[in-house]
CSV table of C-alpha atoms in Angstrom, one decimal:
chain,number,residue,atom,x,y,z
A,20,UNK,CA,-37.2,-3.0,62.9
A,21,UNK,CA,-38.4,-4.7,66.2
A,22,UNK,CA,-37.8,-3.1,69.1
A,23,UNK,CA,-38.5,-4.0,72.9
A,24,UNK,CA,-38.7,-1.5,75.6
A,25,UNK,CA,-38.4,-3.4,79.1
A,26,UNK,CA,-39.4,-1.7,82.3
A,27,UNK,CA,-38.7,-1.0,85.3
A,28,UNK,CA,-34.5,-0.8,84.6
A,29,UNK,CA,-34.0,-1.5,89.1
A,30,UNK,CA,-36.6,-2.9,91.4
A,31,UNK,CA,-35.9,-3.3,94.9
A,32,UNK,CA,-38.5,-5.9,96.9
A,33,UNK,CA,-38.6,-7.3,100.1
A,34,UNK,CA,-38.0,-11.0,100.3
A,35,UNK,CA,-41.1,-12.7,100.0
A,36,UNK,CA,-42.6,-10.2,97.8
A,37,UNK,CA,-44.1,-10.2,94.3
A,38,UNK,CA,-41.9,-8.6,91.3
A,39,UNK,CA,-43.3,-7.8,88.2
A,40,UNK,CA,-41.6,-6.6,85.5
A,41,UNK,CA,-43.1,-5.2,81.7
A,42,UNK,CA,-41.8,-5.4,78.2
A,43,UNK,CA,-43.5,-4.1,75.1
A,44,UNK,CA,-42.9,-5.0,71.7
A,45,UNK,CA,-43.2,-3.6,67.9
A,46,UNK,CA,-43.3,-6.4,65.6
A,47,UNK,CA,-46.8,-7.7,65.3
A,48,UNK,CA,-45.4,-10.9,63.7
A,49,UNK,CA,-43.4,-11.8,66.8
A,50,UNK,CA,-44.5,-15.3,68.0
A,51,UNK,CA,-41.6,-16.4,70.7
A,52,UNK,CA,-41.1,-14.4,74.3
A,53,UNK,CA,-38.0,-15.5,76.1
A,54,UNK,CA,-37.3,-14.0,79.6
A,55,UNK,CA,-33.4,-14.5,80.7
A,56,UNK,CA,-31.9,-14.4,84.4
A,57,UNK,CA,-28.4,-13.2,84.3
A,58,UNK,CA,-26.2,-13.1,87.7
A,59,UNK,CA,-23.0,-10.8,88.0
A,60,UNK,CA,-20.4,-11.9,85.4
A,61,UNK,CA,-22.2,-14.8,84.3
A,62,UNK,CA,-24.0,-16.3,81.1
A,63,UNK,CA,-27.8,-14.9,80.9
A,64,UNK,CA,-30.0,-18.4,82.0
A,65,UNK,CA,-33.2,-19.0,80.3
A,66,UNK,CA,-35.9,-19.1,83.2
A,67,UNK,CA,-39.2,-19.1,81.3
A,68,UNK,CA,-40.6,-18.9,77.3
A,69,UNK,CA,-44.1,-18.6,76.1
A,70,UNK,CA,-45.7,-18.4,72.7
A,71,UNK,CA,-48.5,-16.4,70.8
A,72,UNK,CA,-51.2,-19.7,71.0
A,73,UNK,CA,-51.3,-19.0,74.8
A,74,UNK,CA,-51.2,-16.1,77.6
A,75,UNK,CA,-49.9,-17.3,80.3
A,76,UNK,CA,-47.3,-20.0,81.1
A,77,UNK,CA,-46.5,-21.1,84.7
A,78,UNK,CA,-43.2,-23.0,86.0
A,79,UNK,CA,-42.9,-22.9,90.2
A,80,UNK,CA,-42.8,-19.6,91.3
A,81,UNK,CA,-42.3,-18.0,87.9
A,82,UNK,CA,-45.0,-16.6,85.2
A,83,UNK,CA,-45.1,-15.2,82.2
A,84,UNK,CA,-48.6,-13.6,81.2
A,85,UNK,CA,-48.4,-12.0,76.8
A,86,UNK,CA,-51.6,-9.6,75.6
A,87,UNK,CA,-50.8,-9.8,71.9
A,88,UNK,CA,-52.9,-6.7,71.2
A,89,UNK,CA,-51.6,-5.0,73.5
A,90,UNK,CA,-48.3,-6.2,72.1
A,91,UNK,CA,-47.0,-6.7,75.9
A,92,UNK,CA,-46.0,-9.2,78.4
A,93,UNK,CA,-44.7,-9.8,81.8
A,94,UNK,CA,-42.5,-11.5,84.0
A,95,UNK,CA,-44.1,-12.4,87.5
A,96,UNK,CA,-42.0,-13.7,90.4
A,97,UNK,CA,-43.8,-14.7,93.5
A,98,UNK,CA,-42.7,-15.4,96.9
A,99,UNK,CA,-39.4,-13.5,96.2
A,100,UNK,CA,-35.8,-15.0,97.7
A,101,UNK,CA,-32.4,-13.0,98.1
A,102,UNK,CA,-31.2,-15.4,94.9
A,103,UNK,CA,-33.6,-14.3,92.8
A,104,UNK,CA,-31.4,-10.9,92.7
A,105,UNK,CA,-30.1,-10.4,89.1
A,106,UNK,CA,-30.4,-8.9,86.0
A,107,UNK,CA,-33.5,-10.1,84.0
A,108,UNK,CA,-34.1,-9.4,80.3
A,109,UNK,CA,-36.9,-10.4,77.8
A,110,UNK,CA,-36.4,-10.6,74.7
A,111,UNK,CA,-38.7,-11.3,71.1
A,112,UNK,CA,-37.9,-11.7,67.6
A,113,UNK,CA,-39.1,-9.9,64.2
A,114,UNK,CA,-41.1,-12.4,62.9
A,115,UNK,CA,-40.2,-15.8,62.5
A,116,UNK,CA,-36.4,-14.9,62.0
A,117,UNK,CA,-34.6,-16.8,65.1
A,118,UNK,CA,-32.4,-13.4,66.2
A,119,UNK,CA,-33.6,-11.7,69.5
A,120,UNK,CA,-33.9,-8.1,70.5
A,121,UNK,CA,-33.5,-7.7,74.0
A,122,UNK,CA,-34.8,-5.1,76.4
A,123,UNK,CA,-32.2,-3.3,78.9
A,124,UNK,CA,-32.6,-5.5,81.2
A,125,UNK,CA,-34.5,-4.8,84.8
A,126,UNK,CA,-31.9,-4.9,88.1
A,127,UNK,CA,-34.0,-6.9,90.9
A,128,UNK,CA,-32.6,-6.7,93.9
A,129,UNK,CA,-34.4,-8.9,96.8
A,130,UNK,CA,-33.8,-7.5,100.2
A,131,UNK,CA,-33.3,-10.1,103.0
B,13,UNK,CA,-20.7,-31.1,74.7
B,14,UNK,CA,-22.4,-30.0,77.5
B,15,UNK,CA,-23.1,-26.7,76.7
B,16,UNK,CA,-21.7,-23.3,74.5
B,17,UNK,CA,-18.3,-23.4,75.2
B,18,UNK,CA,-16.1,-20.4,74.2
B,19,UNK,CA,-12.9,-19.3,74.0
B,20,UNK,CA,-11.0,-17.3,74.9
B,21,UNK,CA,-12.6,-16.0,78.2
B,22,UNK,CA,-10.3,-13.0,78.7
B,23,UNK,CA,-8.5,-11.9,76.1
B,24,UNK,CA,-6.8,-8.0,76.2
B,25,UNK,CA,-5.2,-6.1,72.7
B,26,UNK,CA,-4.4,-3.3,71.8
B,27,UNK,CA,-5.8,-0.6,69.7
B,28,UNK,CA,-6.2,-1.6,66.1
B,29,UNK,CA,-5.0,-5.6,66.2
B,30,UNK,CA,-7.2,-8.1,65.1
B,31,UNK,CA,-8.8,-10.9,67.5
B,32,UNK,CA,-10.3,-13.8,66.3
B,33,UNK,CA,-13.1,-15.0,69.4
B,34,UNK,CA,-14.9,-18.9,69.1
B,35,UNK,CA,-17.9,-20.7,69.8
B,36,UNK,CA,-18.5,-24.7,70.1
B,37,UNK,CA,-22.3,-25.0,70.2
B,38,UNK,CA,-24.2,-27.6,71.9
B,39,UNK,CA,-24.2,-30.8,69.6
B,40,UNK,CA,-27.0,-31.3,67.3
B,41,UNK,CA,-27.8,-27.4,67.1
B,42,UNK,CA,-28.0,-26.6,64.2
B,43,UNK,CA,-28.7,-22.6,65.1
B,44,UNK,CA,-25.6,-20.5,66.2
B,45,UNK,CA,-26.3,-16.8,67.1
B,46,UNK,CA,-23.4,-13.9,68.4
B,47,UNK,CA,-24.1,-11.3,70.8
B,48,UNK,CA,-22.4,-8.1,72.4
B,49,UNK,CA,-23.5,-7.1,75.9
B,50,UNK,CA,-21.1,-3.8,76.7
B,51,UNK,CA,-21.3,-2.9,80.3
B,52,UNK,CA,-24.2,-2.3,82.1
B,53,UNK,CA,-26.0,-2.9,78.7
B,54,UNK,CA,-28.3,-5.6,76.9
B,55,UNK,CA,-27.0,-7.7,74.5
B,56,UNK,CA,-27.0,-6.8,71.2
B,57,UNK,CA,-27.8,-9.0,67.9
B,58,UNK,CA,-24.9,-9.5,65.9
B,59,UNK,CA,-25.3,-12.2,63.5
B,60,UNK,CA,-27.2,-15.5,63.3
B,61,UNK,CA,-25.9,-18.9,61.1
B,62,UNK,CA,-29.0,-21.7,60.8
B,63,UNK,CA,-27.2,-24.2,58.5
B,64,UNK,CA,-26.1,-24.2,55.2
B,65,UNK,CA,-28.4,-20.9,54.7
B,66,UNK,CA,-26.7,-17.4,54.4
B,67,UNK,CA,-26.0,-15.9,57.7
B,68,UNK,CA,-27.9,-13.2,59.0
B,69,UNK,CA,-25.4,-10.4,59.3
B,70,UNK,CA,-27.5,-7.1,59.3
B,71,UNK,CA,-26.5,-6.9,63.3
B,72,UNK,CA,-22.9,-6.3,62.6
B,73,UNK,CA,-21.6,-2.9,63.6
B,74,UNK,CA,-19.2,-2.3,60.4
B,75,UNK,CA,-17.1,-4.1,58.1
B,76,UNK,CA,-14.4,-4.7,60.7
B,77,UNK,CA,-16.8,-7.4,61.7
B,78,UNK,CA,-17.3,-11.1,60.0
B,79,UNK,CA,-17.7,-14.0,61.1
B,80,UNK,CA,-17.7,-18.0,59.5
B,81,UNK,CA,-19.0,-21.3,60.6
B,82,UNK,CA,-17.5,-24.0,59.6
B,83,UNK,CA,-18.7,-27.5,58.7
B,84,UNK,CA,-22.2,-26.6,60.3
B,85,UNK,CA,-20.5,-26.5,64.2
B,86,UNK,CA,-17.8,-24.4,65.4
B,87,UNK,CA,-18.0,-20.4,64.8
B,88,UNK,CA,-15.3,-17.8,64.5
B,89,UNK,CA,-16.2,-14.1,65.0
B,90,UNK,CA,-13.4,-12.2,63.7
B,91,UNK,CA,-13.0,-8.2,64.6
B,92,UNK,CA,-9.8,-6.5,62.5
B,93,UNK,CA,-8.0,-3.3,63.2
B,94,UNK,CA,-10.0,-3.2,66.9
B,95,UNK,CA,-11.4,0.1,68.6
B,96,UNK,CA,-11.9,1.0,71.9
B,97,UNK,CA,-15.7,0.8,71.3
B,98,UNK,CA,-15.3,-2.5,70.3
B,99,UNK,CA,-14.6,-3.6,74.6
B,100,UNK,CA,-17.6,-5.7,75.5
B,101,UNK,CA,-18.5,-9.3,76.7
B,102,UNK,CA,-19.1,-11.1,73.2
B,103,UNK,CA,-22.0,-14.4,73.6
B,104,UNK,CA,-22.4,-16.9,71.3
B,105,UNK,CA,-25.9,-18.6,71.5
B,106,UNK,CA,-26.8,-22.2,70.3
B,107,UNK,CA,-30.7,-23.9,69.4
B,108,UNK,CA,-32.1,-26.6,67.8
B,109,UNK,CA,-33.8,-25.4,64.7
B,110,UNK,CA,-37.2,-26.8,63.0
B,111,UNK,CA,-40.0,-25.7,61.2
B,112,UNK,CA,-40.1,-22.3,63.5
B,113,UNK,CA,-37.4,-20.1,63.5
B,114,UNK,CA,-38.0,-19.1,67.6
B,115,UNK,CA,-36.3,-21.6,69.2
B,116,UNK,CA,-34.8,-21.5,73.1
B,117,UNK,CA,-31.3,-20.2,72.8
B,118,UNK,CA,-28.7,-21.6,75.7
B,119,UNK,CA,-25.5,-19.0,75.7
B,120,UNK,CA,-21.9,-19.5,76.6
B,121,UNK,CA,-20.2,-17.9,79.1
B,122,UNK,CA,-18.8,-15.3,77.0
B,123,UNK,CA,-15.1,-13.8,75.8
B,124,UNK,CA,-14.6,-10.5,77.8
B,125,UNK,CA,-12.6,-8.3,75.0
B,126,UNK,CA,-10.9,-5.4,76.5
B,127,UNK,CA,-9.2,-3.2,74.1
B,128,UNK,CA,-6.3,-0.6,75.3
């Protein structure tokens, strides 16, 4: 089945820094790459999506870049701020099924 | 509504009751999807409803697991004779659903289940 390894699990960055953070996936048939923001003891937020027709999808200070032969993509966060500290997670399904498998889930904490 | 709204948010049993935990999704999604996030951990596929189809269940742990959705909107995931292993933060997802499967998924805050 698919599987998504995310990495790295904690990143520390000073504010104002870039943070980049890596999943890989398994399922060649995957076609839809959510990325979700999750803050201590809340619901996990939606912050960015991209498909397999493009490679890179920009929104403010947020990117998303996919290499589908690599069978990777990335989360880029520019110009960092102390509320960008969360958990972050992407996610992809097995094919065209709806369900998503997450990655573990990266701790980014931005340092004032 | 608004958004996924669950319930309960808290709820605390004891070793081997049943609990019975709900989802309203957002109207007009037609996709309803459960999760389990334990601590510290990502969340984990449980099972996935998208209409009148048959559910996706191959996420479910074991049979102590099932879950319903009923007339197309609100879900029920039911957990009988409850383990300790069972304590996590359950999510229940909602999306619109069209001719691809992939649609953005917008979660509800959760039901923390803490079994003693």
């Amino acid at each position: 089945g698919e599987n998504v390894e995310q990495h790295p699990s904690t990143l520390s960055v000073q504010e104002g820094d870039s943070a980049v953070i890596k999943c890989t996936y398994s399922d060649s048939a995957s076609n839809y790459f959510p990325w979700y923001k999750q803050e201590l003891g809340k619901r996990p937020q939606l912050i960015i999506d991209i498909r397999s027709n493009v490679g890179e999808k920009k929104d403010q200070r947020i990117a998303v870049t996919l290499n589908k032969t690599a069978k990777h993509f990335s989360l880029h966060i520019t110009e960092t701020q102390p509320e960008d500290s969360a958990v972050y997670f992407c996610a992809s399904p097995p094919g065209n099924t709806g369900k998503l498998i997450f990655g573990q889930g990266t701790t980014l904490q931005v340092k004032p | 509504g608004a958004g996924v709204s669950q319930s309960p948010s808290n709820k605390v049993t004891e070793k081997g009751k049943d609990v019975e935990l709900r989802c309203d999704p957002i109207s007009g999604h037609t996709a309803l999807y459960w999760y389990r996030q334990s601590l510290g951990q990502g969340l984990e596929f449980l099972i996935y409803f998208q209409g009148n189809s048959a559910p996706d269940k191959s996420g479910l742990p074991s049979d102590r697991f099932s879950a319903e959705r009923t007339g197309g909107s609100v879900s029920t995931l039911t957990i009988q004779r409850t383990q300790q292993e069972d304590s996590a933060v359950y999510l229940c997802a909602s999306s619109l659903y069209g001719t691809d499967a992939n649609q953005p998924q917008h979660f509800g805050d959760g039901t923390r289940l803490s079994i003693l």
